[in-house]
Short mmCIF file of C-alpha atoms and ligand atoms in Angstrom, two decimals:
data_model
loop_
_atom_site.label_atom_id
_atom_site.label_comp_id
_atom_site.label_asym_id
_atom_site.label_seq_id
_atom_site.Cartn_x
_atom_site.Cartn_y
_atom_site.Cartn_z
CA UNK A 376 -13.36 10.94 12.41
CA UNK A 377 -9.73 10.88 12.54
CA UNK A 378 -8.72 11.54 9.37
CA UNK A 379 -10.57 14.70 9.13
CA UNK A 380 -9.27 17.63 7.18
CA UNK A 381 -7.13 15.62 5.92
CA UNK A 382 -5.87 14.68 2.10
CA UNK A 383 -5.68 10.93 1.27
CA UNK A 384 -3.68 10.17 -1.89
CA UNK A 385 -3.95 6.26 -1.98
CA UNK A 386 -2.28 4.33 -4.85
CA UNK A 387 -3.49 0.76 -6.13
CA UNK A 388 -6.79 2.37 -4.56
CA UNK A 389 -8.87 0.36 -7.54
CA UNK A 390 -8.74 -3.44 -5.88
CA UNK A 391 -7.61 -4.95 -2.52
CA UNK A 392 -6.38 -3.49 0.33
CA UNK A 393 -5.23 -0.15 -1.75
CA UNK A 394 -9.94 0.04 -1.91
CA UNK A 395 -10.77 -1.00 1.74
CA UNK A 396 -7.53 1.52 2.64
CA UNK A 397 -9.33 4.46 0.49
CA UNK A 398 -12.98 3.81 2.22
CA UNK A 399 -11.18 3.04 5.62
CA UNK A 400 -9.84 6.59 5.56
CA UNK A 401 -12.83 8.02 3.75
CA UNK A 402 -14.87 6.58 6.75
CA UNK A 403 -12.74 9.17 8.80
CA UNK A 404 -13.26 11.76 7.18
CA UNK A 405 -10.34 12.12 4.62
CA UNK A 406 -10.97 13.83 1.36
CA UNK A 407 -9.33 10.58 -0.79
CA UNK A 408 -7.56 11.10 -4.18
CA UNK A 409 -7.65 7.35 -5.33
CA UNK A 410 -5.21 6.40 -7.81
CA UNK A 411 -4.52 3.39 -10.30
CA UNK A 412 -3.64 2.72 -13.42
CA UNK A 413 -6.75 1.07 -14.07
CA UNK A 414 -9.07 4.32 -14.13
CA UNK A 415 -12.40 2.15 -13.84
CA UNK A 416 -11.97 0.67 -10.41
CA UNK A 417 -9.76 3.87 -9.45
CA UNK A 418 -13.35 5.51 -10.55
CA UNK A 419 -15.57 2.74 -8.72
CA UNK A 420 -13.75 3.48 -5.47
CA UNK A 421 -13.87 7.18 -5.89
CA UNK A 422 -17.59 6.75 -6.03
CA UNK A 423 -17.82 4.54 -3.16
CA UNK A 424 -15.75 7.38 -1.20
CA UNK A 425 -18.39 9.67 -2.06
CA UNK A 426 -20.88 7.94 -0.90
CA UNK A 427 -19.83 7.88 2.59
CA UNK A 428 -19.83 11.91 2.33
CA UNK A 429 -16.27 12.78 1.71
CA UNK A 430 -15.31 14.25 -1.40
CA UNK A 431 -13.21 11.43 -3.99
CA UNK A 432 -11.29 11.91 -6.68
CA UNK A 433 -10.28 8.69 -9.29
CA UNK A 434 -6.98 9.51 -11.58
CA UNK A 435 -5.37 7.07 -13.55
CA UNK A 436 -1.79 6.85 -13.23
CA UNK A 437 1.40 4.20 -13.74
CA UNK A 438 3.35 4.45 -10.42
CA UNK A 439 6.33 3.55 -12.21
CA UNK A 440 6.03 7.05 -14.54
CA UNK A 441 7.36 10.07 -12.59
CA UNK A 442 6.09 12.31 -14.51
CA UNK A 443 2.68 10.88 -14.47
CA UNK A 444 3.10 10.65 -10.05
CA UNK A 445 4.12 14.30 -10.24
CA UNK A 446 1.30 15.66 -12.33
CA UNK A 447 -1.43 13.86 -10.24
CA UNK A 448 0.43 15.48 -6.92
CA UNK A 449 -0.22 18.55 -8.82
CA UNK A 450 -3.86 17.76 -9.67
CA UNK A 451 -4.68 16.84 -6.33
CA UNK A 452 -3.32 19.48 -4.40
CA UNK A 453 -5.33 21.94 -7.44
CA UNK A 454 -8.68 20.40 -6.41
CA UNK A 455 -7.67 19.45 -2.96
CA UNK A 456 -5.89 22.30 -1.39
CA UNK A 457 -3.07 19.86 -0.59
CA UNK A 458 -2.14 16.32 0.34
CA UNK A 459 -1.81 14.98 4.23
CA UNK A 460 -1.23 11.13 3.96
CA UNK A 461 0.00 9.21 0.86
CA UNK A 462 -0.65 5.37 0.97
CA UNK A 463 1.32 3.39 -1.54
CA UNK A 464 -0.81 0.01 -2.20
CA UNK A 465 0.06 -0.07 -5.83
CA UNK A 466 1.65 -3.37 -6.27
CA UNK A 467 3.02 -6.85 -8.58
CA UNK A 468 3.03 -10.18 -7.38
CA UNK A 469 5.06 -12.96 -9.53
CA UNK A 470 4.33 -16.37 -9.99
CA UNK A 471 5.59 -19.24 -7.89
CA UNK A 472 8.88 -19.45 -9.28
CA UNK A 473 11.92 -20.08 -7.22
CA UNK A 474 14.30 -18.39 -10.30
CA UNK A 475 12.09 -16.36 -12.44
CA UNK A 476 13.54 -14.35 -15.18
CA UNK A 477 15.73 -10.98 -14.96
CA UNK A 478 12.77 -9.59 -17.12
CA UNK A 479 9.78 -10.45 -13.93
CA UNK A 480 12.75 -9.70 -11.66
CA UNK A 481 12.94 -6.40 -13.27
CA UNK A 482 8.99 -6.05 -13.56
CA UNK A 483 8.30 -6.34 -9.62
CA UNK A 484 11.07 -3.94 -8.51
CA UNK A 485 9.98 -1.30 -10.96
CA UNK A 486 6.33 -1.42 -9.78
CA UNK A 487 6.79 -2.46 -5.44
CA UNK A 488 9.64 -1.07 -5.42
CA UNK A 489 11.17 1.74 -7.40
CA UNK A 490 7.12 3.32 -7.79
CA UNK A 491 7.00 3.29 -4.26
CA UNK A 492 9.99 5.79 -4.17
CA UNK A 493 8.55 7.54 -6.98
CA UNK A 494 5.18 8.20 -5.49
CA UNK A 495 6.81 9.12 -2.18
CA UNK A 496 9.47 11.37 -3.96
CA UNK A 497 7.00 12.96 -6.24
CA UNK A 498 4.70 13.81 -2.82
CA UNK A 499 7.52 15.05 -0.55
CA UNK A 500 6.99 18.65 -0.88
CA UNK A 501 3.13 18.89 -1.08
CA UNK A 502 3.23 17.08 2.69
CA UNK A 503 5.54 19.43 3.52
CA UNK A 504 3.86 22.48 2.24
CA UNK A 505 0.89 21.14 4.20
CA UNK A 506 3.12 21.27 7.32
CA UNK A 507 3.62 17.51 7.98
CA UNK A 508 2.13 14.55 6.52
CA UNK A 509 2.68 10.85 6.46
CA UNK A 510 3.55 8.07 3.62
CA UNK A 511 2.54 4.78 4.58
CA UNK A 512 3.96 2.05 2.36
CA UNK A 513 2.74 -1.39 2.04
CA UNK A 514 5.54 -4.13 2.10
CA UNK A 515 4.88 -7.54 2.95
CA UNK A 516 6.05 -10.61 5.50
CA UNK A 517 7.63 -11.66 2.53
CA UNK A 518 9.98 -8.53 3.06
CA UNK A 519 11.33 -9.50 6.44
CA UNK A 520 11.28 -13.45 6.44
CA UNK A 521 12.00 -15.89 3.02
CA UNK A 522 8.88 -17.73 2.05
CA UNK A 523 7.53 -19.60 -1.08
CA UNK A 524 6.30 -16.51 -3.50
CA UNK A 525 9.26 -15.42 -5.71
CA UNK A 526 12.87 -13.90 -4.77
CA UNK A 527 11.64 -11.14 -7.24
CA UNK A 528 8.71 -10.02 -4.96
CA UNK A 529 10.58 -10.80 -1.70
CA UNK A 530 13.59 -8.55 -2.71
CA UNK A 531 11.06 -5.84 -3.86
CA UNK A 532 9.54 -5.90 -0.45
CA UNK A 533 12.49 -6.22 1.20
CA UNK A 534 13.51 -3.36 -0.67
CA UNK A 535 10.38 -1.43 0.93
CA UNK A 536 10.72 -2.01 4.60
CA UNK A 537 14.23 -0.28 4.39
CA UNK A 538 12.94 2.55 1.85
CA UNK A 539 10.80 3.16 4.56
CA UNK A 540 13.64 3.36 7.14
CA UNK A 541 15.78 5.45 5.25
CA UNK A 542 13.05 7.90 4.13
CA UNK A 543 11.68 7.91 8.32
CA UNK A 544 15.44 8.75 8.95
CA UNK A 545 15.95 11.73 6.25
CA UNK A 546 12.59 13.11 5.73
CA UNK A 547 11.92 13.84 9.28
CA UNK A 548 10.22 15.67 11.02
CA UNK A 549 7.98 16.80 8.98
CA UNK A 550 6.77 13.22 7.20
CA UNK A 551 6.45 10.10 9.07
CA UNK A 552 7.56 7.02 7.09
CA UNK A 553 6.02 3.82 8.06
CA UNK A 554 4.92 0.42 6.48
CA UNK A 555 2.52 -2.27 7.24
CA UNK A 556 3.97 -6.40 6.54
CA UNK A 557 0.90 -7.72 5.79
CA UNK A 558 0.44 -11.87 5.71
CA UNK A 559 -1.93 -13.08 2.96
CA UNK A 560 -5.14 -11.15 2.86
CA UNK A 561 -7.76 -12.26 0.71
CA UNK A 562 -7.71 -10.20 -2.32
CA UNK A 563 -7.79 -10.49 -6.17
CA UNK A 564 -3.76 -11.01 -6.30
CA UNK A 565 -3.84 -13.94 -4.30
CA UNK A 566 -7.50 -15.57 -5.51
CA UNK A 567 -6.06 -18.12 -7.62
CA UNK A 568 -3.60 -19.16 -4.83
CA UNK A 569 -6.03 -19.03 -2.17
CA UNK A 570 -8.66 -21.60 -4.75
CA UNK A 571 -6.02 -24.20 -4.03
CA UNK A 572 -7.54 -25.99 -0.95
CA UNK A 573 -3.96 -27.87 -0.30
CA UNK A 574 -2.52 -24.65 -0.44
CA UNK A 575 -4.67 -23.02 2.22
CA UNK A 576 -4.32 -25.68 4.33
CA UNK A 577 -0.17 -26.10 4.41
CA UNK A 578 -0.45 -22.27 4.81
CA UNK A 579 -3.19 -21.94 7.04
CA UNK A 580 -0.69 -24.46 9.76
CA UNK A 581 1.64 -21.15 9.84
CA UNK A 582 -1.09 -18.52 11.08
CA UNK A 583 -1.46 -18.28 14.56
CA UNK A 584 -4.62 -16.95 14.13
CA UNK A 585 -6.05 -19.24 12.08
CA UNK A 586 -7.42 -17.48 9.37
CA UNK A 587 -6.20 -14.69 6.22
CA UNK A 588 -6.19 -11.76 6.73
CA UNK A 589 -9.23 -9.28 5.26
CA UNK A 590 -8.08 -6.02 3.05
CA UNK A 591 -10.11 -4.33 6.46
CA UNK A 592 -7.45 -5.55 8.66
CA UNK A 593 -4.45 -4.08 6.60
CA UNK A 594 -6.84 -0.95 6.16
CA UNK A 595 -7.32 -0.39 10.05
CA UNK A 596 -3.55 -0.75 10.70
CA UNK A 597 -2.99 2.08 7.57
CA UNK A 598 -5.18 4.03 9.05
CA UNK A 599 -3.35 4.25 12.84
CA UNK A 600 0.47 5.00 11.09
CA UNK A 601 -1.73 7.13 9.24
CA UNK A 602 -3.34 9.27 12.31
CA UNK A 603 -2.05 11.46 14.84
CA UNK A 604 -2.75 8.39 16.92
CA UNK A 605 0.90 7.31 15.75
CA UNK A 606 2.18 11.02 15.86
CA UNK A 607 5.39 9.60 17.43
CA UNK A 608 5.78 6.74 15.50
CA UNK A 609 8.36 6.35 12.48
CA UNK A 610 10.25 3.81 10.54
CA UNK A 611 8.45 1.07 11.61
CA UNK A 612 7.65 -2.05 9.68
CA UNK A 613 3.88 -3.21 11.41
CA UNK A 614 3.27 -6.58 10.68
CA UNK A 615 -0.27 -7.28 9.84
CA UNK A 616 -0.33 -11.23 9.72
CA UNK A 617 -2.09 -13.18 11.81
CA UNK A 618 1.03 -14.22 13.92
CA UNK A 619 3.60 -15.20 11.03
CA UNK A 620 6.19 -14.02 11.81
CA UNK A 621 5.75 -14.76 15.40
CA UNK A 622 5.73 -18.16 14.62
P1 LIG B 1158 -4.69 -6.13 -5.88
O1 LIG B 1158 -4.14 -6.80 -7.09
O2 LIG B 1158 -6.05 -6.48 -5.41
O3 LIG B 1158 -4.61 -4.54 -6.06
C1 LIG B 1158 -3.46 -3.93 -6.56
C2 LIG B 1158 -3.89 -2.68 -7.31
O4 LIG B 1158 -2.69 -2.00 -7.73
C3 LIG B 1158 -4.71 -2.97 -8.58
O5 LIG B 1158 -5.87 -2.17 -8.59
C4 LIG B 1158 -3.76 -2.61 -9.72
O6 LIG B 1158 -4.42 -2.11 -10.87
C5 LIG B 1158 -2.89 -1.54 -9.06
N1 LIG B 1158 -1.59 -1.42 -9.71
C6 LIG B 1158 -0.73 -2.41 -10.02
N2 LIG B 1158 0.35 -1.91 -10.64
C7 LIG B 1158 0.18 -0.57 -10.70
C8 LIG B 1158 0.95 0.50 -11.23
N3 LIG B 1158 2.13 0.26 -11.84
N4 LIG B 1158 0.48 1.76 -11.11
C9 LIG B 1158 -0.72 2.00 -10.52
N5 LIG B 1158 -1.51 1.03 -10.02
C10 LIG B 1158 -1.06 -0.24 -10.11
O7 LIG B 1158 -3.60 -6.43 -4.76
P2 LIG B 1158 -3.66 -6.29 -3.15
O8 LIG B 1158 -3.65 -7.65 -2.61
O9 LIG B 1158 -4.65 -5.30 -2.74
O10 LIG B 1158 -2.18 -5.70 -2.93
C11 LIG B 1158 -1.94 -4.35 -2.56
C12 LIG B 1158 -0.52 -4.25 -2.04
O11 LIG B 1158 -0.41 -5.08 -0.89
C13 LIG B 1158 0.55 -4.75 -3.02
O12 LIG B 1158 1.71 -3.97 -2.87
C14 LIG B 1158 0.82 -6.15 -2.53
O13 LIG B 1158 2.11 -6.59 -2.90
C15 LIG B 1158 0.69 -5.96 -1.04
N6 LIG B 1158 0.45 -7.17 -0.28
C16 LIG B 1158 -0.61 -7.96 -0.58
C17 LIG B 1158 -0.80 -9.11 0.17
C18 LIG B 1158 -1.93 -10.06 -0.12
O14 LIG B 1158 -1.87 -11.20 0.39
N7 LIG B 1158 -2.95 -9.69 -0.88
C19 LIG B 1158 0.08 -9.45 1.20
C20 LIG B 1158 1.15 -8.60 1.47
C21 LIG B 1158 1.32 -7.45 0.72
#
Protein backbone atom coordinates (compact mmCIF):
# COMPACT_ATOMS: atom_id res chain seq x y z
CA UNK A 1 0.00 0.00 0.00
CA UNK A 2 2.30 2.64 -0.99
CA UNK A 3 0.34 5.03 -2.40
CA UNK A 4 -1.85 5.38 0.53
CA UNK A 5 -3.36 8.68 1.49
CA UNK A 6 -2.45 9.75 -1.38
CA UNK A 7 -4.29 11.74 -4.49
CA UNK A 8 -3.74 10.26 -7.99
CA UNK A 9 -4.69 12.64 -10.82
CA UNK A 10 -3.81 10.43 -13.94
CA UNK A 11 -4.41 11.83 -17.46
CA UNK A 12 -5.08 9.58 -20.67
CA UNK A 13 -6.33 7.31 -17.64
CA UNK A 14 -9.25 5.90 -20.25
CA UNK A 15 -6.85 3.33 -22.47
CA UNK A 16 -3.23 2.04 -22.23
CA UNK A 17 -0.77 2.58 -19.89
CA UNK A 18 -2.58 6.03 -18.62
CA UNK A 19 -5.58 2.65 -17.25
CA UNK A 20 -3.05 0.01 -15.93
CA UNK A 21 -1.15 3.40 -14.33
CA UNK A 22 -4.67 4.45 -12.59
CA UNK A 23 -5.38 0.67 -11.20
CA UNK A 24 -1.54 0.25 -10.52
CA UNK A 25 -1.79 3.14 -8.07
CA UNK A 26 -5.34 2.37 -7.05
CA UNK A 27 -3.91 -1.13 -6.07
CA UNK A 28 -1.83 1.00 -3.50
CA UNK A 29 -4.09 2.62 -2.12
CA UNK A 30 -4.36 6.03 -3.98
CA UNK A 31 -7.66 7.77 -4.15
CA UNK A 32 -7.36 8.16 -8.35
CA UNK A 33 -8.99 11.14 -10.21
CA UNK A 34 -8.84 9.57 -13.80
CA UNK A 35 -8.97 11.90 -16.54
CA UNK A 36 -9.56 11.86 -20.46
CA UNK A 37 -11.19 13.42 -22.89
CA UNK A 38 -13.07 10.49 -23.70
CA UNK A 39 -15.42 10.47 -20.47
CA UNK A 40 -16.59 6.73 -21.14
CA UNK A 41 -13.34 4.89 -20.65
CA UNK A 42 -12.20 7.83 -18.19
CA UNK A 43 -15.64 6.44 -16.45
CA UNK A 44 -14.82 2.58 -17.10
CA UNK A 45 -11.50 3.02 -15.30
CA UNK A 46 -12.94 5.04 -12.50
CA UNK A 47 -15.16 2.07 -11.90
CA UNK A 48 -12.52 -0.41 -12.10
CA UNK A 49 -10.61 1.84 -9.36
CA UNK A 50 -13.49 1.40 -7.24
CA UNK A 51 -13.62 -1.84 -7.33
CA UNK A 52 -10.36 -2.49 -5.84
CA UNK A 53 -11.70 -0.28 -2.73
CA UNK A 54 -10.27 3.09 -3.34
CA UNK A 55 -12.44 5.84 -4.06
CA UNK A 56 -12.32 6.99 -8.27
CA UNK A 57 -13.32 9.76 -9.84
CA UNK A 58 -13.76 9.89 -14.08
CA UNK A 59 -13.73 13.72 -15.54
CA UNK A 60 -13.55 14.45 -18.98
CA UNK A 61 -11.10 16.90 -19.98
CA UNK A 62 -8.82 18.11 -23.26
CA UNK A 63 -5.24 18.37 -21.85
CA UNK A 64 -4.54 20.86 -24.35
CA UNK A 65 -7.46 23.40 -22.68
CA UNK A 66 -6.06 25.20 -19.59
CA UNK A 67 -8.89 26.19 -18.45
CA UNK A 68 -10.49 22.86 -18.63
CA UNK A 69 -6.87 21.27 -16.61
CA UNK A 70 -7.44 24.02 -14.06
CA UNK A 71 -11.08 23.46 -13.28
CA UNK A 72 -10.64 19.62 -12.88
CA UNK A 73 -7.50 20.54 -10.34
CA UNK A 74 -10.18 22.41 -8.69
CA UNK A 75 -12.77 19.61 -8.77
CA UNK A 76 -10.50 17.16 -7.52
CA UNK A 77 -8.99 18.78 -4.76
CA UNK A 78 -13.17 19.79 -3.82
CA UNK A 79 -13.97 16.05 -3.59
CA UNK A 80 -10.51 14.93 -2.82
CA UNK A 81 -9.08 17.12 -0.20
CA UNK A 82 -6.09 17.63 -2.52
CA UNK A 83 -3.83 16.11 -5.13
CA UNK A 84 -0.35 14.09 -4.26
CA UNK A 85 0.89 12.62 -7.65
CA UNK A 86 -0.15 13.79 -11.17
CA UNK A 87 0.63 11.25 -14.02
CA UNK A 88 0.50 12.71 -17.47
CA UNK A 89 -0.32 9.61 -19.94
CA UNK A 90 -2.49 11.68 -22.16
CA UNK A 91 -0.94 11.33 -25.49
CA UNK A 92 -0.86 11.47 -29.88
CA UNK A 93 0.99 9.26 -31.93
CA UNK A 94 1.38 10.19 -35.86
CA UNK A 95 1.58 8.05 -38.65
CA UNK A 96 4.71 6.65 -40.19
CA UNK A 97 5.71 9.57 -42.00
CA UNK A 98 9.25 10.69 -42.27
CA UNK A 99 7.89 14.60 -43.19
CA UNK A 100 4.38 14.87 -42.07
CA UNK A 101 2.64 18.12 -42.30
CA UNK A 102 3.16 21.43 -40.08
CA UNK A 103 -0.63 20.81 -39.28
CA UNK A 104 0.21 16.83 -37.46
CA UNK A 105 3.48 18.54 -36.50
CA UNK A 106 1.45 21.05 -34.74
CA UNK A 107 -1.24 18.39 -33.52
CA UNK A 108 1.39 16.12 -31.48
CA UNK A 109 3.19 19.01 -29.74
CA UNK A 110 -0.04 20.56 -28.60
CA UNK A 111 -1.31 17.28 -27.07
CA UNK A 112 2.51 15.33 -25.74
CA UNK A 113 3.83 18.19 -25.41
CA UNK A 114 2.48 21.61 -24.61
CA UNK A 115 -0.68 19.55 -22.43
CA UNK A 116 1.89 18.03 -20.56
CA UNK A 117 3.04 21.53 -19.34
CA UNK A 118 -0.42 22.51 -19.00
CA UNK A 119 -1.52 19.72 -16.75
CA UNK A 120 1.68 20.08 -14.73
CA UNK A 121 1.31 23.98 -14.59
CA UNK A 122 -2.33 23.87 -13.83
CA UNK A 123 -1.39 21.22 -10.70
CA UNK A 124 1.65 23.06 -9.30
CA UNK A 125 0.07 24.68 -6.43
CA UNK A 126 -2.47 21.99 -5.27
CA UNK A 127 0.92 19.59 -4.77
CA UNK A 128 2.27 22.22 -3.08
CA UNK A 129 -0.56 23.08 -0.84
CA UNK A 130 -0.49 19.35 -0.06
CA UNK A 131 3.13 19.83 1.06
CA UNK A 132 5.00 17.98 -1.75
CA UNK A 133 3.85 15.90 -4.49
CA UNK A 134 5.19 14.41 -7.65
CA UNK A 135 4.36 14.75 -11.61
CA UNK A 136 5.41 11.89 -13.47
CA UNK A 137 5.38 12.42 -17.23
CA UNK A 138 5.38 9.83 -19.83
CA UNK A 139 7.88 10.48 -22.77
CA UNK A 140 9.09 7.86 -24.88
CA UNK A 141 12.57 6.11 -26.34
CA UNK A 142 11.58 7.94 -29.18
CA UNK A 143 12.50 11.13 -27.04
CA UNK A 144 16.12 10.27 -26.41
CA UNK A 145 17.21 8.17 -29.57
CA UNK A 146 15.78 8.81 -33.53
CA UNK A 147 13.70 5.90 -34.66
CA UNK A 148 11.07 5.17 -37.44
CA UNK A 149 7.65 6.84 -35.88
CA UNK A 150 7.47 10.53 -36.99
CA UNK A 151 9.90 13.65 -36.28
CA UNK A 152 6.53 15.17 -35.02
CA UNK A 153 6.16 12.63 -32.11
CA UNK A 154 9.95 12.31 -31.54
CA UNK A 155 10.36 16.16 -31.09
CA UNK A 156 7.21 16.14 -28.81
CA UNK A 157 8.87 13.58 -26.65
CA UNK A 158 11.96 14.97 -26.86
CA UNK A 159 10.36 17.99 -25.82
CA UNK A 160 9.14 16.00 -22.56
CA UNK A 161 12.26 14.47 -21.19
CA UNK A 162 13.71 18.10 -20.89
CA UNK A 163 10.23 19.63 -19.58
CA UNK A 164 10.81 17.25 -17.07
CA UNK A 165 14.39 18.44 -16.35
CA UNK A 166 13.65 21.91 -16.25
CA UNK A 167 10.49 21.59 -14.11
CA UNK A 168 12.80 18.88 -11.53
CA UNK A 169 15.29 21.89 -11.56
CA UNK A 170 12.73 24.92 -10.72
CA UNK A 171 9.94 23.32 -8.96
CA UNK A 172 11.98 21.77 -6.32
CA UNK A 173 11.75 20.75 -3.45
CA UNK A 174 8.56 20.48 -3.00
CA UNK A 175 7.52 18.41 -6.49
CA UNK A 176 9.61 15.79 -7.92
CA UNK A 177 9.66 15.82 -11.74
CA UNK A 178 10.38 12.59 -13.37
CA UNK A 179 9.50 10.63 -16.64
CA UNK A 180 9.39 7.11 -17.74
CA UNK A 181 10.90 6.33 -21.83
CA UNK A 182 8.88 3.63 -22.44
CA UNK A 183 9.72 1.15 -25.69
CA UNK A 184 6.58 -0.15 -27.45
CA UNK A 185 4.03 -1.51 -25.06
CA UNK A 186 1.18 -3.20 -26.36
CA UNK A 187 -1.65 -0.86 -26.31
CA UNK A 188 -4.50 0.48 -28.54
CA UNK A 189 -2.03 3.29 -30.15
CA UNK A 190 0.24 0.89 -31.43
CA UNK A 191 -2.38 -2.22 -32.37
CA UNK A 192 -2.38 -1.63 -35.93
CA UNK A 193 1.47 -1.44 -35.97
CA UNK A 194 1.97 -4.28 -33.80
CA UNK A 195 -0.81 -6.55 -36.49
CA UNK A 196 2.05 -6.22 -38.93
CA UNK A 197 3.96 -9.54 -38.33
CA UNK A 198 7.12 -8.10 -40.50
CA UNK A 199 6.97 -5.27 -38.37
CA UNK A 200 7.20 -7.11 -35.07
CA UNK A 201 9.75 -9.09 -36.20
CA UNK A 202 12.42 -6.22 -37.65
CA UNK A 203 11.46 -4.59 -34.27
CA UNK A 204 11.39 -7.38 -32.08
CA UNK A 205 15.64 -7.92 -33.37
CA UNK A 206 16.16 -4.46 -31.31
CA UNK A 207 14.71 -5.64 -27.78
CA UNK A 208 17.03 -7.20 -25.66
CA UNK A 209 14.43 -8.70 -23.94
CA UNK A 210 12.70 -10.15 -26.47
CA UNK A 211 9.34 -9.16 -26.10
CA UNK A 212 6.92 -5.51 -25.85
CA UNK A 213 6.48 -4.18 -23.22
CA UNK A 214 2.85 -4.58 -21.16
CA UNK A 215 0.96 -1.12 -20.02
CA UNK A 216 1.82 -3.14 -16.30
CA UNK A 217 5.41 -2.67 -16.86
CA UNK A 218 5.25 1.19 -17.60
CA UNK A 219 2.60 1.20 -14.65
CA UNK A 220 5.06 -0.43 -12.02
CA UNK A 221 7.91 1.95 -13.02
CA UNK A 222 5.10 5.11 -12.55
CA UNK A 223 4.34 3.89 -9.58
CA UNK A 224 8.22 3.86 -7.93
CA UNK A 225 8.99 7.82 -9.30
CA UNK A 226 5.68 8.03 -7.95
CA UNK A 227 6.41 6.70 -4.17
CA UNK A 228 8.45 7.79 -1.44
CA UNK A 229 10.46 4.82 -2.62
CA UNK A 230 12.08 7.47 -5.11
CA UNK A 231 11.87 10.33 -2.43
CA UNK A 232 15.37 11.36 -3.63
CA UNK A 233 14.97 10.94 -7.05
CA UNK A 234 14.37 13.89 -9.67
CA UNK A 235 14.77 14.76 -13.25
CA UNK A 236 15.27 11.55 -14.40
CA UNK A 237 14.23 10.10 -17.70
CA UNK A 238 13.60 5.96 -16.68
CA UNK A 239 13.63 4.04 -19.61
CA UNK A 240 11.08 1.35 -19.63
CA UNK A 241 12.08 -0.71 -22.85
CA UNK A 242 13.15 -3.89 -22.83
CA UNK A 243 16.89 -2.95 -23.42
CA UNK A 244 16.54 -0.36 -26.44
CA UNK A 245 18.34 1.88 -25.80
CA UNK A 246 20.98 -0.28 -24.38
CA UNK A 247 21.35 -1.76 -27.52
P1 LIG B 1 -3.66 4.97 -25.75
O1 LIG B 1 -4.05 5.52 -27.08
O2 LIG B 1 -4.02 3.58 -25.40
O3 LIG B 1 -4.19 5.94 -24.59
C1 LIG B 1 -4.05 7.32 -24.67
C2 LIG B 1 -5.23 7.95 -23.94
O4 LIG B 1 -5.01 9.37 -23.95
C3 LIG B 1 -6.59 7.70 -24.63
O5 LIG B 1 -7.51 7.25 -23.67
C4 LIG B 1 -6.97 9.06 -25.20
O6 LIG B 1 -8.37 9.29 -25.22
C5 LIG B 1 -6.26 10.01 -24.23
N1 LIG B 1 -6.00 11.31 -24.84
C6 LIG B 1 -5.44 11.56 -26.03
N2 LIG B 1 -5.39 12.88 -26.26
C7 LIG B 1 -5.92 13.48 -25.16
C8 LIG B 1 -6.16 14.82 -24.80
N3 LIG B 1 -5.84 15.83 -25.63
N4 LIG B 1 -6.71 15.08 -23.59
C9 LIG B 1 -7.06 14.07 -22.75
N5 LIG B 1 -6.88 12.77 -23.05
C10 LIG B 1 -6.32 12.48 -24.25
O7 LIG B 1 -2.08 5.18 -25.70
P2 LIG B 1 -0.95 4.56 -24.73
O8 LIG B 1 -0.15 3.64 -25.54
O9 LIG B 1 -1.52 4.17 -23.44
O10 LIG B 1 -0.07 5.89 -24.54
C11 LIG B 1 -0.03 6.63 -23.33
C12 LIG B 1 1.18 7.54 -23.37
O11 LIG B 1 2.35 6.72 -23.46
C13 LIG B 1 1.23 8.47 -24.58
O12 LIG B 1 1.81 9.69 -24.20
C14 LIG B 1 2.16 7.75 -25.52
O13 LIG B 1 2.78 8.64 -26.43
C15 LIG B 1 3.14 7.15 -24.55
N6 LIG B 1 3.91 6.03 -25.06
C16 LIG B 1 3.27 4.94 -25.56
C17 LIG B 1 4.04 3.89 -26.04
C18 LIG B 1 3.43 2.67 -26.65
O14 LIG B 1 4.16 1.91 -27.30
N7 LIG B 1 2.14 2.40 -26.46
C19 LIG B 1 5.44 3.97 -26.01
C20 LIG B 1 6.05 5.11 -25.48
C21 LIG B 1 5.26 6.13 -25.00
Amino acid sequence: MRMRGRVALVTGAGSGIGRATALRLAAEGARVACVDRDGDSAEDTARQVRGLGVDGLALTADVTDERACARLVETIVGRFGGVTAVVNAAGVRSDLDAAPPPAEWQRLLDVNLTGTYLMARAARAALIDAGGGTITNIASIYGVVGGSLSPAYAASKGGVVNLTRQLAVQWGPAVRVNCVCPGVIETPMTAALLSDPAWRETALRRYPLARFGRPEDVAAAILYLASDEASFVTGVALPVDGGYTAA
